[in-house]
Amino acid sequence: EPEVTQTPSHQVTQMGQEVILRCVPISNHLYFYWYRQILGQKVEFLVSFYNNEISEKSEIFDDQFSVERPDGSNFTLKIRSTKLEDSAMYFCASVLVARNEKLFFGSGTQLSVL
Amino acid sequence: GQQVMQIPQYQHVQEGEDFTTYCNSSTTLSNIQWYKQRPGGHPVFLIQLVKSGEVKKQKRLTFQFGEAKKNSSLHITATQTTDVGTYFCAGPDNYGQNFVFGPGTRLSVLP
């Protein structure tokens, strides 16, 4: 089965530093998402992306966050100035055609902000 | 805003016992999805329910969508150690565009 690929699997950074989390969605999928999961808690929606623009974002996705699809295959999440509370597992997901289809999740990037 | 709730938060069962997790939404849902996340893993899609009162089965797993389309359940018959993980339900948000996940039920199966 095709997979969503995420790199790196782990990222450790100092508070205030910028991080970029990378994702390669499944090639023919059209909708892309970032979710995060603080340890032991629920999966929280951050942002959805379609047709090269953000289609929806949550309250968590403030001005410190941005997403980009720079080259037609990669889908990145940038956190400009990380805070301790940004420590979480970040999952990228993609959907084939319609928003109400099943989500294919990547394996995640564990971000630790020190 | 829309809320999706699940109970119980944790469930410990002996291998061979049955398990049920319940999902409730504050709003009527057009559909509901269930995902399983193994420890240290990522959520993996299990099933989607669309019709009122729908029941679907996958081997030992039975999924049900309530008549009012505001609640759902997942029942596992005769649990096995491979069933260990967290089970999440997810429903479309108020705009119908993205999925809101419930807090999950973490299942432990004792051999």
Short mmCIF file of C-alpha atoms in Angstrom, two decimals:
data_model
loop_
_atom_site.label_atom_id
_atom_site.label_comp_id
_atom_site.label_asym_id
_atom_site.label_seq_id
_atom_site.Cartn_x
_atom_site.Cartn_y
_atom_site.Cartn_z
CA GLU A 1 0.00 0.00 0.00
CA PRO A 2 1.30 3.53 -0.75
CA GLU A 3 2.63 5.46 2.21
CA VAL A 4 2.96 9.00 3.47
CA THR A 5 6.60 9.62 4.32
CA GLN A 6 7.79 11.98 7.03
CA THR A 7 11.26 13.19 7.93
CA PRO A 8 12.92 13.42 10.30
CA SER A 9 11.46 10.84 12.67
CA HIS A 10 12.83 12.79 15.63
CA GLN A 11 13.78 16.45 15.94
CA VAL A 12 15.30 18.07 18.99
CA THR A 13 15.57 21.83 19.06
CA GLN A 14 16.14 24.70 21.41
CA MET A 15 13.29 26.98 22.35
CA GLY A 16 13.09 29.91 19.94
CA GLN A 17 14.63 28.02 17.05
CA GLU A 18 12.91 27.41 13.74
CA VAL A 19 12.09 23.88 12.65
CA ILE A 20 10.84 22.48 9.37
CA LEU A 21 9.03 19.17 9.32
CA ARG A 22 8.84 17.42 5.98
CA CYS A 23 6.26 15.17 4.44
CA VAL A 24 5.85 13.45 1.10
CA PRO A 25 2.15 12.71 0.66
CA ILE A 26 0.92 9.87 -1.52
CA SER A 27 1.54 10.96 -5.08
CA ASN A 28 -1.99 11.18 -6.47
CA HIS A 29 -3.58 12.57 -3.32
CA LEU A 30 -5.04 16.05 -3.41
CA TYR A 31 -5.67 17.05 0.20
CA PHE A 32 -2.93 17.33 2.77
CA TYR A 33 -3.07 17.78 6.50
CA TRP A 34 -0.95 18.34 9.56
CA TYR A 35 -2.10 16.97 12.90
CA ARG A 36 -0.27 16.89 16.19
CA GLN A 37 -0.50 14.64 19.22
CA ILE A 38 0.90 15.58 22.58
CA LEU A 39 2.05 12.47 24.39
CA GLY A 40 -0.87 10.33 25.46
CA GLN A 41 -3.45 12.81 24.23
CA LYS A 42 -5.75 13.06 21.26
CA VAL A 43 -4.91 13.79 17.67
CA GLU A 44 -5.43 17.52 17.07
CA PHE A 45 -6.05 19.10 13.68
CA LEU A 46 -3.67 21.88 12.72
CA VAL A 47 -4.19 22.71 9.05
CA SER A 48 -5.49 21.40 5.77
CA PHE A 49 -4.10 22.25 2.35
CA TYR A 50 -5.61 21.94 -1.10
CA ASN A 51 -4.73 23.32 -4.50
CA ASN A 52 -1.63 25.00 -3.13
CA GLU A 53 -3.34 26.94 -0.41
CA ILE A 54 -4.58 26.53 3.13
CA SER A 55 -8.22 25.47 3.15
CA GLU A 56 -8.73 25.42 6.90
CA LYS A 57 -6.68 25.92 10.04
CA SER A 58 -7.28 25.47 13.74
CA GLU A 59 -6.71 27.86 16.62
CA ILE A 60 -3.43 26.09 17.30
CA PHE A 61 -2.12 27.09 13.88
CA ASP A 62 -1.10 30.65 14.76
CA ASP A 63 1.33 33.02 13.07
CA GLN A 64 4.28 30.91 14.20
CA PHE A 65 3.16 28.11 11.88
CA SER A 66 3.27 27.97 8.12
CA VAL A 67 2.90 25.30 5.47
CA GLU A 68 4.28 25.06 2.01
CA ARG A 69 4.33 22.71 -0.96
CA PRO A 70 7.52 23.94 -2.56
CA ASP A 71 8.04 21.46 -5.36
CA GLY A 72 4.87 19.48 -6.03
CA SER A 73 5.88 16.51 -3.90
CA ASN A 74 7.04 17.76 -0.51
CA PHE A 75 4.65 19.27 2.02
CA THR A 76 6.33 21.11 4.87
CA LEU A 77 5.31 22.50 8.23
CA LYS A 78 7.46 25.30 9.59
CA ILE A 79 7.43 26.51 13.16
CA ARG A 80 9.20 29.85 13.25
CA SER A 81 10.07 30.22 16.90
CA THR A 82 9.45 27.03 18.82
CA LYS A 83 8.01 27.01 22.32
CA LEU A 84 8.20 24.30 24.95
CA GLU A 85 4.53 23.53 24.41
CA ASP A 86 5.18 22.75 20.74
CA SER A 87 6.74 19.47 21.85
CA ALA A 88 4.56 16.78 20.33
CA MET A 89 4.32 14.16 17.61
CA TYR A 90 3.44 15.82 14.33
CA PHE A 91 1.60 13.72 11.79
CA CYS A 92 1.18 14.50 8.14
CA ALA A 93 -1.82 12.96 6.39
CA SER A 94 -3.25 12.93 2.92
CA VAL A 95 -6.53 12.08 1.28
CA LEU A 96 -7.10 10.96 -2.29
CA VAL A 97 -9.92 13.09 -3.63
CA ALA A 98 -12.63 14.16 -1.25
CA ARG A 99 -12.34 15.52 2.23
CA ASN A 100 -14.53 12.81 3.72
CA GLU A 101 -12.37 9.93 2.60
CA LYS A 102 -9.98 8.04 4.80
CA LEU A 103 -6.86 9.73 6.04
CA PHE A 104 -3.50 8.13 5.32
CA PHE A 105 -1.12 9.12 8.10
CA GLY A 106 2.65 9.24 8.00
CA SER A 107 4.73 7.76 10.80
CA GLY A 108 5.16 11.17 12.40
CA THR A 109 7.96 13.44 13.56
CA GLN A 110 8.56 13.57 17.28
CA LEU A 111 9.49 17.18 18.07
CA SER A 112 11.18 17.90 21.38
CA VAL A 113 11.70 21.54 22.32
CA LEU A 114 14.23 22.08 25.10
CA GLY B 1 -17.54 24.21 18.56
CA GLN B 2 -18.13 20.60 17.73
CA GLN B 3 -16.95 18.07 20.27
CA VAL B 4 -16.32 14.38 19.90
CA MET B 5 -16.15 12.39 23.11
CA GLN B 6 -15.19 8.81 23.82
CA ILE B 7 -15.57 6.52 26.79
CA PRO B 8 -13.91 4.86 28.48
CA GLN B 9 -10.55 6.59 28.43
CA TYR B 10 -8.77 3.36 29.36
CA GLN B 11 -9.81 -0.27 29.33
CA HIS B 12 -7.85 -3.21 30.64
CA VAL B 13 -9.16 -6.64 29.67
CA GLN B 14 -7.99 -10.21 29.96
CA GLU B 15 -7.22 -11.84 26.65
CA GLY B 16 -10.39 -13.44 25.35
CA GLU B 17 -12.73 -10.90 26.95
CA ASP B 18 -14.82 -8.54 24.88
CA PHE B 19 -14.22 -4.79 24.60
CA THR B 20 -16.42 -1.87 23.62
CA THR B 21 -15.64 1.79 23.14
CA TYR B 22 -18.31 4.44 22.67
CA CYS B 23 -18.12 7.66 20.72
CA ASN B 24 -20.49 10.60 21.03
CA SER B 25 -20.69 13.80 19.05
CA SER B 26 -22.25 17.08 20.10
CA THR B 27 -23.63 17.44 16.57
CA THR B 28 -25.15 15.14 13.97
CA LEU B 29 -22.49 13.62 11.78
CA SER B 30 -22.64 12.93 8.07
CA ASN B 31 -20.23 10.06 8.63
CA ILE B 32 -17.83 8.72 11.21
CA GLN B 33 -14.46 7.07 10.94
CA TRP B 34 -12.54 4.80 13.30
CA TYR B 35 -8.77 4.61 13.56
CA LYS B 36 -6.39 2.41 15.53
CA GLN B 37 -3.05 3.61 16.82
CA ARG B 38 -0.63 1.00 18.09
CA PRO B 39 1.77 2.12 20.85
CA GLY B 40 4.45 4.28 19.25
CA GLY B 41 2.66 4.18 15.90
CA HIS B 42 0.45 6.36 13.80
CA PRO B 43 -3.33 6.26 13.37
CA VAL B 44 -4.45 3.69 10.83
CA PHE B 45 -7.87 3.85 9.24
CA LEU B 46 -10.21 1.02 10.18
CA ILE B 47 -13.61 1.89 8.76
CA GLN B 48 -16.07 4.59 7.78
CA LEU B 49 -19.79 4.52 8.57
CA VAL B 50 -22.22 6.69 6.66
CA LYS B 51 -25.80 5.48 7.07
CA SER B 52 -28.02 5.87 10.11
CA GLY B 53 -28.07 2.63 12.10
CA GLU B 54 -25.32 1.12 9.96
CA VAL B 55 -23.47 -1.92 11.30
CA LYS B 56 -20.26 -3.17 9.76
CA LYS B 57 -18.06 -6.08 10.74
CA GLN B 58 -14.41 -6.77 10.23
CA LYS B 59 -13.60 -10.21 11.63
CA ARG B 60 -13.86 -9.74 15.42
CA LEU B 61 -14.60 -6.02 15.17
CA THR B 62 -18.16 -4.69 14.94
CA PHE B 63 -18.82 -1.04 14.23
CA GLN B 64 -22.16 0.65 14.69
CA PHE B 65 -23.48 4.10 13.78
CA GLY B 66 -26.39 5.34 15.84
CA GLU B 67 -29.83 6.02 14.43
CA ALA B 68 -29.48 9.72 15.18
CA LYS B 69 -25.97 9.74 13.67
CA LYS B 70 -24.55 11.30 16.82
CA ASN B 71 -22.95 8.25 18.34
CA SER B 72 -21.01 5.20 17.35
CA SER B 73 -19.45 2.17 18.95
CA LEU B 74 -16.68 -0.30 18.28
CA HIS B 75 -16.96 -3.76 19.80
CA ILE B 76 -14.16 -6.32 19.76
CA THR B 77 -15.07 -9.92 20.47
CA ALA B 78 -12.55 -12.16 22.22
CA THR B 79 -9.70 -9.70 22.39
CA GLN B 80 -6.18 -10.71 21.47
CA THR B 81 -2.87 -9.11 22.42
CA THR B 82 -2.65 -7.76 18.88
CA ASP B 83 -5.69 -5.58 19.63
CA VAL B 84 -3.63 -3.44 22.02
CA GLY B 85 -3.64 0.24 21.10
CA THR B 86 -5.72 3.37 21.17
CA TYR B 87 -8.95 3.47 19.22
CA PHE B 88 -10.08 6.86 17.95
CA CYS B 89 -13.34 7.88 16.39
CA ALA B 90 -13.33 10.90 14.10
CA GLY B 91 -16.15 12.95 12.68
CA PRO B 92 -16.25 15.80 10.16
CA ASP B 93 -15.98 19.27 11.65
CA ASN B 94 -18.74 21.86 11.44
CA TYR B 95 -17.65 22.79 7.93
CA GLY B 96 -17.60 19.16 6.87
CA GLN B 97 -14.09 19.57 5.60
CA ASN B 98 -11.78 18.10 8.19
CA PHE B 99 -11.99 15.39 10.78
CA VAL B 100 -12.19 16.03 14.52
CA PHE B 101 -10.78 13.18 16.54
CA GLY B 102 -12.14 11.96 19.82
CA PRO B 103 -9.73 11.58 22.74
CA GLY B 104 -9.42 7.84 22.15
CA THR B 105 -9.82 4.72 24.23
CA ARG B 106 -6.59 3.01 25.18
CA LEU B 107 -6.99 -0.76 25.26
CA SER B 108 -4.64 -3.02 27.19
CA VAL B 109 -4.97 -6.77 26.80
CA LEU B 110 -3.43 -8.94 29.48
CA PRO B 111 -2.28 -12.37 28.26
#
